[in-house]
PDB file of N, CA and C in Angstrom:
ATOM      1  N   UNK L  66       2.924 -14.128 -15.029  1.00  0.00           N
ATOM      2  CA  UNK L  66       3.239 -12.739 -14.777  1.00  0.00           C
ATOM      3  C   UNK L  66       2.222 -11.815 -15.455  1.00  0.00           C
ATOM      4  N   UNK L  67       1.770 -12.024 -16.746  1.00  0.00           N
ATOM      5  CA  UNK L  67       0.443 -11.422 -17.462  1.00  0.00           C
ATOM      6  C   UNK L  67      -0.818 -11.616 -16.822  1.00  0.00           C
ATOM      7  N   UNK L  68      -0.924 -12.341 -16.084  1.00  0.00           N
ATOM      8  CA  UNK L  68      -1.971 -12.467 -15.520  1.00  0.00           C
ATOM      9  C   UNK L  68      -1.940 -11.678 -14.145  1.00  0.00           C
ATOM     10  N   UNK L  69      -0.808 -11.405 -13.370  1.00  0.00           N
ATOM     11  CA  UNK L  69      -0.940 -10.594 -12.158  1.00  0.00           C
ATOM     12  C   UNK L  69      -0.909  -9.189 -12.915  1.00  0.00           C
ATOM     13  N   UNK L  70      -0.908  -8.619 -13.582  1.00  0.00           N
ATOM     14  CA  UNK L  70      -0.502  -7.908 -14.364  1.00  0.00           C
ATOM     15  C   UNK L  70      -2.383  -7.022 -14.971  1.00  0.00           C
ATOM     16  N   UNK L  71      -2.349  -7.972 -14.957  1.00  0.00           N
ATOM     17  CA  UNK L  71      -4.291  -7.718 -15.747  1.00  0.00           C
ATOM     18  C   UNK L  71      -4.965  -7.854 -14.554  1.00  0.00           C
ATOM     19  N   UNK L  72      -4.519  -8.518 -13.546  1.00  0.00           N
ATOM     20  CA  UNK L  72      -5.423  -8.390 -12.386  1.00  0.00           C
ATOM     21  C   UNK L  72      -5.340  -6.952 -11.752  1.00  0.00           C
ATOM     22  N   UNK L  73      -3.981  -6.632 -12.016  1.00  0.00           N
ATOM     23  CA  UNK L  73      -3.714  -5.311 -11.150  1.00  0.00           C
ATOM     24  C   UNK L  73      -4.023  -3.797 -11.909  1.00  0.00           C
ATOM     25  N   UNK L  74      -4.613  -4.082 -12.906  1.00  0.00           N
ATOM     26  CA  UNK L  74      -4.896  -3.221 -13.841  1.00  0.00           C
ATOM     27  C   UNK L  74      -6.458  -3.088 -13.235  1.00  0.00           C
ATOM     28  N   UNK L  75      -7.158  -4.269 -13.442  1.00  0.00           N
ATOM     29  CA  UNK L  75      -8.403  -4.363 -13.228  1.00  0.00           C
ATOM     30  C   UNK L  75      -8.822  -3.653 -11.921  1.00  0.00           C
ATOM     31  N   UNK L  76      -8.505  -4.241 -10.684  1.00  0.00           N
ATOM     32  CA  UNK L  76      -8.086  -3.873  -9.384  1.00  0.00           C
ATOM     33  C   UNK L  76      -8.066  -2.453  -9.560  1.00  0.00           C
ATOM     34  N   UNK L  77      -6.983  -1.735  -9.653  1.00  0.00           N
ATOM     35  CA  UNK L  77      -7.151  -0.169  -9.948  1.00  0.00           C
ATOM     36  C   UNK L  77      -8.226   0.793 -10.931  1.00  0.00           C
ATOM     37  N   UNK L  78      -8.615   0.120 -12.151  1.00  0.00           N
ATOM     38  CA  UNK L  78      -9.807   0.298 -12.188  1.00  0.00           C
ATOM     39  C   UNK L  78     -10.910   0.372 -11.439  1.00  0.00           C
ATOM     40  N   UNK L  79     -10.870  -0.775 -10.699  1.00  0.00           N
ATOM     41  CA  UNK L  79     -12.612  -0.595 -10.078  1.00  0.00           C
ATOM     42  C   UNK L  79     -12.233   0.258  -9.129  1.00  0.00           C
ATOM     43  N   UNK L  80     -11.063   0.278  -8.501  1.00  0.00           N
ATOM     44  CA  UNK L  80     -10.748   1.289  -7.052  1.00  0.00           C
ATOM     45  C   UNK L  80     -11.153   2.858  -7.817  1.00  0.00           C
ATOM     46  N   UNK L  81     -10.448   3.117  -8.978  1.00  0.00           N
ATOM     47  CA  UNK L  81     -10.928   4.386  -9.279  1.00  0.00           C
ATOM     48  C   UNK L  81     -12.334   5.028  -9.453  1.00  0.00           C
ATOM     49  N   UNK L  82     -13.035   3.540  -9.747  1.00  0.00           N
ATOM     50  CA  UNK L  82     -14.482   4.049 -10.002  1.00  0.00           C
ATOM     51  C   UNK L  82     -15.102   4.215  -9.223  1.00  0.00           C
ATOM     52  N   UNK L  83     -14.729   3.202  -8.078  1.00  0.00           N
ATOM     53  CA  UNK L  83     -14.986   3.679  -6.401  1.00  0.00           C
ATOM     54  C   UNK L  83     -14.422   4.983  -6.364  1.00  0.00           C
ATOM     55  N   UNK L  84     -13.763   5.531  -6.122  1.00  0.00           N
ATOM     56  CA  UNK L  84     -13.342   7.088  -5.784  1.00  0.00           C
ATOM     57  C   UNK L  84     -14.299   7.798  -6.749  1.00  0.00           C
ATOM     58  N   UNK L  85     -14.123   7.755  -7.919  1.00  0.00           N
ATOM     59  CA  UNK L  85     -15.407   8.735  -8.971  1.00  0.00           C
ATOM     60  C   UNK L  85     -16.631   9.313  -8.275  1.00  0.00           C
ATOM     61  N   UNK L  86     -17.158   7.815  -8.001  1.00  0.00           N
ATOM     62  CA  UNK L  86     -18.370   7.533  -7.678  1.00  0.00           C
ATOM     63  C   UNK L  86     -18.838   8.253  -6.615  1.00  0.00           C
ATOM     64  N   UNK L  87     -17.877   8.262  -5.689  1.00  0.00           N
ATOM     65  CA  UNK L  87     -17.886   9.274  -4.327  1.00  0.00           C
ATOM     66  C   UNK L  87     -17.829  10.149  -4.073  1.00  0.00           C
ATOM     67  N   UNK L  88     -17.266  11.322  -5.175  1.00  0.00           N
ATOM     68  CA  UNK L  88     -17.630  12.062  -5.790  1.00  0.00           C
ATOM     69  C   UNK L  88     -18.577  12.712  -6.242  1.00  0.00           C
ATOM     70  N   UNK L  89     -19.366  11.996  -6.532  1.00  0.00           N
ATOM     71  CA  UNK L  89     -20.328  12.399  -7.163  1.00  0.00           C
ATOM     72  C   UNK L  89     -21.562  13.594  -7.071  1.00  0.00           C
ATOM     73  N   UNK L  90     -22.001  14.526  -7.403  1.00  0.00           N
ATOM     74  CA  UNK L  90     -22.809  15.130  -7.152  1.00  0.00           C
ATOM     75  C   UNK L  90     -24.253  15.093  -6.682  1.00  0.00           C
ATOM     76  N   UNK L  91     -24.870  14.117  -6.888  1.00  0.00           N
ATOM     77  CA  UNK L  91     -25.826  13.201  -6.500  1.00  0.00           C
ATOM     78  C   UNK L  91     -27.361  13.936  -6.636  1.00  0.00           C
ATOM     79  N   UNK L  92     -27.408  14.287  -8.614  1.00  0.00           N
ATOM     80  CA  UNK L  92     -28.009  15.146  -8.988  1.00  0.00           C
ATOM     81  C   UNK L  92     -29.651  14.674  -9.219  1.00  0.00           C
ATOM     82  N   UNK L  93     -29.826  13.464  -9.058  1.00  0.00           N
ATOM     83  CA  UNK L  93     -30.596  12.324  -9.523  1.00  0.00           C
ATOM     84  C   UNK L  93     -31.615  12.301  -7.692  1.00  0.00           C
ATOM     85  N   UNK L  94     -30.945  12.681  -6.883  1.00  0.00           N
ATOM     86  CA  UNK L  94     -31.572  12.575  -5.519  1.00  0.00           C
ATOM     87  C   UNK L  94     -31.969  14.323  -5.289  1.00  0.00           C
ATOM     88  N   UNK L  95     -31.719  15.393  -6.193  1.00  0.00           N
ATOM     89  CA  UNK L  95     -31.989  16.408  -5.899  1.00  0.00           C
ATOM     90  C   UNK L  95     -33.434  16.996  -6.390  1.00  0.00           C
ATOM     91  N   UNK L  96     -33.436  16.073  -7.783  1.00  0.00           N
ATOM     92  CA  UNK L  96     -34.920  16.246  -8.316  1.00  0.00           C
ATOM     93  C   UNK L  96     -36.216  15.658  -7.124  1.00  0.00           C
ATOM     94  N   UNK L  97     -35.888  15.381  -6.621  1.00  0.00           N
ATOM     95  CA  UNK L  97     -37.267  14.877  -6.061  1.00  0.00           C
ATOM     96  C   UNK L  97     -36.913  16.121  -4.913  1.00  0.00           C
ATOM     97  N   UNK L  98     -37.975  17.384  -4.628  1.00  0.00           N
ATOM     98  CA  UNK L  98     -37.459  18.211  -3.852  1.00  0.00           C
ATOM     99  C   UNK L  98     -38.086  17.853  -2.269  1.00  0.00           C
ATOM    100  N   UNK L  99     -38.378  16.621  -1.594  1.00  0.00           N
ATOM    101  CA  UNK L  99     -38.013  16.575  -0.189  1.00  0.00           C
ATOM    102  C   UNK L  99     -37.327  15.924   0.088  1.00  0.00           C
ATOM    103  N   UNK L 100     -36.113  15.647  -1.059  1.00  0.00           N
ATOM    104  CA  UNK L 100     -35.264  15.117  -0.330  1.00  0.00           C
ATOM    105  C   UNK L 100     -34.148  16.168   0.273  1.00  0.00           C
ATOM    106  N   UNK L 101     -33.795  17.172  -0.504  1.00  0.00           N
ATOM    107  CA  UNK L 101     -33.044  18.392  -0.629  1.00  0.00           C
ATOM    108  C   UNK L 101     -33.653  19.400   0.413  1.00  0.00           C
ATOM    109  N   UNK L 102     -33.803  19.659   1.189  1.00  0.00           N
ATOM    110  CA  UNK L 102     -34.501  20.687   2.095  1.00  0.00           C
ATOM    111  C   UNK L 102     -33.585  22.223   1.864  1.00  0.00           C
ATOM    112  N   UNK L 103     -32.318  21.824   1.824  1.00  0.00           N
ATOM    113  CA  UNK L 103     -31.500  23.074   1.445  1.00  0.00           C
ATOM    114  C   UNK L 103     -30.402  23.685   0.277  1.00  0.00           C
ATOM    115  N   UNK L 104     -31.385  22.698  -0.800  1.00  0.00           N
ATOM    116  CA  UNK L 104     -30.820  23.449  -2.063  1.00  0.00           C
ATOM    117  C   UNK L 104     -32.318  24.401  -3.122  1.00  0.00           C
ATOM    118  N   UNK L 105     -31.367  25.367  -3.081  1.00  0.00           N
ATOM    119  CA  UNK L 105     -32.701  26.499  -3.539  1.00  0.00           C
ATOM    120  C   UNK L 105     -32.713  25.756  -5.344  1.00  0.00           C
ATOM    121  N   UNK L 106     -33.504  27.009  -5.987  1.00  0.00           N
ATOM    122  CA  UNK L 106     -33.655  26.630  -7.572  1.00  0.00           C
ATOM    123  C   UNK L 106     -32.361  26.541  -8.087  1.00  0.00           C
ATOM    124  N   UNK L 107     -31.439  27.498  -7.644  1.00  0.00           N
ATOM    125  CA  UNK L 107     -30.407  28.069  -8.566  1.00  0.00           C
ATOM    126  C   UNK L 107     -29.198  27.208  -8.259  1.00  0.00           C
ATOM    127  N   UNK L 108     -29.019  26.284  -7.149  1.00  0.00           N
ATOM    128  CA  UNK L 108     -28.604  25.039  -7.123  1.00  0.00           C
ATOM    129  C   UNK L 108     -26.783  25.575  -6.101  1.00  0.00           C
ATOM    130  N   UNK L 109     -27.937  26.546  -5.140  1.00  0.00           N
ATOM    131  CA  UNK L 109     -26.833  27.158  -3.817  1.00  0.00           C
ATOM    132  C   UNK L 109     -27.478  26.044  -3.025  1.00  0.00           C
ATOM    133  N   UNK L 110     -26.229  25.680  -1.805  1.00  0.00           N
ATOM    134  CA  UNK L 110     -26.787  25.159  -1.123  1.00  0.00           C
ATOM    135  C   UNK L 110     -26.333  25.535   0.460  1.00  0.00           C
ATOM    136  N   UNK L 111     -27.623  25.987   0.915  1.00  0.00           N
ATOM    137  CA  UNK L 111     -27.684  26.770   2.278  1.00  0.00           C
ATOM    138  C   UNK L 111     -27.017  25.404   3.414  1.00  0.00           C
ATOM    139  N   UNK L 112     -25.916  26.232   4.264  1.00  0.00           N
ATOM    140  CA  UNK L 112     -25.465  25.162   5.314  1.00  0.00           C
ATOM    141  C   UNK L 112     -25.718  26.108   6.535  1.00  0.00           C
ATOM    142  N   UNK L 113     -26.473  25.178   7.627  1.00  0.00           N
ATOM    143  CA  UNK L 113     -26.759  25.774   8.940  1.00  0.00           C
ATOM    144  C   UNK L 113     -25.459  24.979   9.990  1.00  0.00           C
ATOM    145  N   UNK L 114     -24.816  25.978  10.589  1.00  0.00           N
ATOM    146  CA  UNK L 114     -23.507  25.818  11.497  1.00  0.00           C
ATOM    147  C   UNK L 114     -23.975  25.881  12.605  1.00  0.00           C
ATOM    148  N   UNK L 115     -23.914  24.773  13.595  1.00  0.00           N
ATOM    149  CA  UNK L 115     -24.374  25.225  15.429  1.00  0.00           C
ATOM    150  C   UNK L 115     -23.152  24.751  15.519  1.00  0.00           C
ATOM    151  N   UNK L 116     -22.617  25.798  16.470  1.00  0.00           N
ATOM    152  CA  UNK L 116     -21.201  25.613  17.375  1.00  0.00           C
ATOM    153  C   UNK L 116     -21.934  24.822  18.774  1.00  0.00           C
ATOM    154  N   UNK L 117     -21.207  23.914  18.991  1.00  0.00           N
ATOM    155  CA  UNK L 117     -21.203  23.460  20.521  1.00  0.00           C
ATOM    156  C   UNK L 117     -20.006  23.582  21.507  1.00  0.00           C
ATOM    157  N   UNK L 118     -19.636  24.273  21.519  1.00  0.00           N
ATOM    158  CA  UNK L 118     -17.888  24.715  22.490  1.00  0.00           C
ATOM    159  C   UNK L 118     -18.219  23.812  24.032  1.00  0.00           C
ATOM    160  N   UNK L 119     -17.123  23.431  24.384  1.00  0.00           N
ATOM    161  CA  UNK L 119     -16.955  22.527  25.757  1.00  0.00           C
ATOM    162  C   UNK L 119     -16.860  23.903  26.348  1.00  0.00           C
ATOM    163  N   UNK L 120     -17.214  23.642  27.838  1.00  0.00           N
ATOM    164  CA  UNK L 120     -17.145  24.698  28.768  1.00  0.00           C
ATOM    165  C   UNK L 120     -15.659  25.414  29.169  1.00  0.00           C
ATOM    166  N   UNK L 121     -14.634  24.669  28.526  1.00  0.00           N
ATOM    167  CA  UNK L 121     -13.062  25.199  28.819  1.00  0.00           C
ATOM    168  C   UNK L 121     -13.061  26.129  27.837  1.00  0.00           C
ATOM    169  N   UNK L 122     -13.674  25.692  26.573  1.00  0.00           N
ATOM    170  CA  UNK L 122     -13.537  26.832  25.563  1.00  0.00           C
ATOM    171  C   UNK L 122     -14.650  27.582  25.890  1.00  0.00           C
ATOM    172  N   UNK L 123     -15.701  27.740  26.302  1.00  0.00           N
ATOM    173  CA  UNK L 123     -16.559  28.757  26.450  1.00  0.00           C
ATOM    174  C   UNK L 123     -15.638  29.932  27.743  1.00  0.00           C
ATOM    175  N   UNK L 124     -14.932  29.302  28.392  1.00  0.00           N
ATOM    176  CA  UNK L 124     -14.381  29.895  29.843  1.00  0.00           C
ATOM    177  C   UNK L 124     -13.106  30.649  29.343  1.00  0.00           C
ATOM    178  N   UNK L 125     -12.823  30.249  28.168  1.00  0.00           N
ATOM    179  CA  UNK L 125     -11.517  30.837  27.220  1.00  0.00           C
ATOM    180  C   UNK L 125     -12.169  32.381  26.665  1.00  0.00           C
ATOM    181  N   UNK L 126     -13.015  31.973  26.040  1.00  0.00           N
ATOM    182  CA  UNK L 126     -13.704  33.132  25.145  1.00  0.00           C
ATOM    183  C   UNK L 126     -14.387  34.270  25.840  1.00  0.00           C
ATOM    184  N   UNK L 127     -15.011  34.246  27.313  1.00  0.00           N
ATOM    185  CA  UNK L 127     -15.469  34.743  28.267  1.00  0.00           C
ATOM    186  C   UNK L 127     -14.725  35.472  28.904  1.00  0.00           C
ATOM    187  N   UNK L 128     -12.949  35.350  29.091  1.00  0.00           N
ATOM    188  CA  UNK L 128     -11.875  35.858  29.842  1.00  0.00           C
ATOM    189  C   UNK L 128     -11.373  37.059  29.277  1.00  0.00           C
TER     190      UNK L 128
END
């Protein structure tokens, strides 16, 4: 029973560090600046939005 016990401890450990990890800010890939194309100095980061609407919703918005 101590032994399912320590397994399931362990088990939830690594699951959490998986979740952490995913998390993560991923500050180590920002220094090299082509990888980052859209984070400025001050560490904003610009997001470009293209809408693609199906033609039912374009025919909605048009009415």
């Amino acid at each position: 029973m101590k032994k399912k016990k320590m397994i399931s401890v362990l088990l939830t450990a690594v699951m959490a560090a998986g979740v952490l990890s995913a998390c993560s800010t991923g500050q180590s890939s920002t220094q090299n600046g082509d990888n980052a194309p859209n984070t400025s100095a001050g560490g904003v980061t610009t997001i470009e939005f293209w809408a693609a609407p199906n033609p039912t919703q374009q025919a909605f918005w048009q009415t």
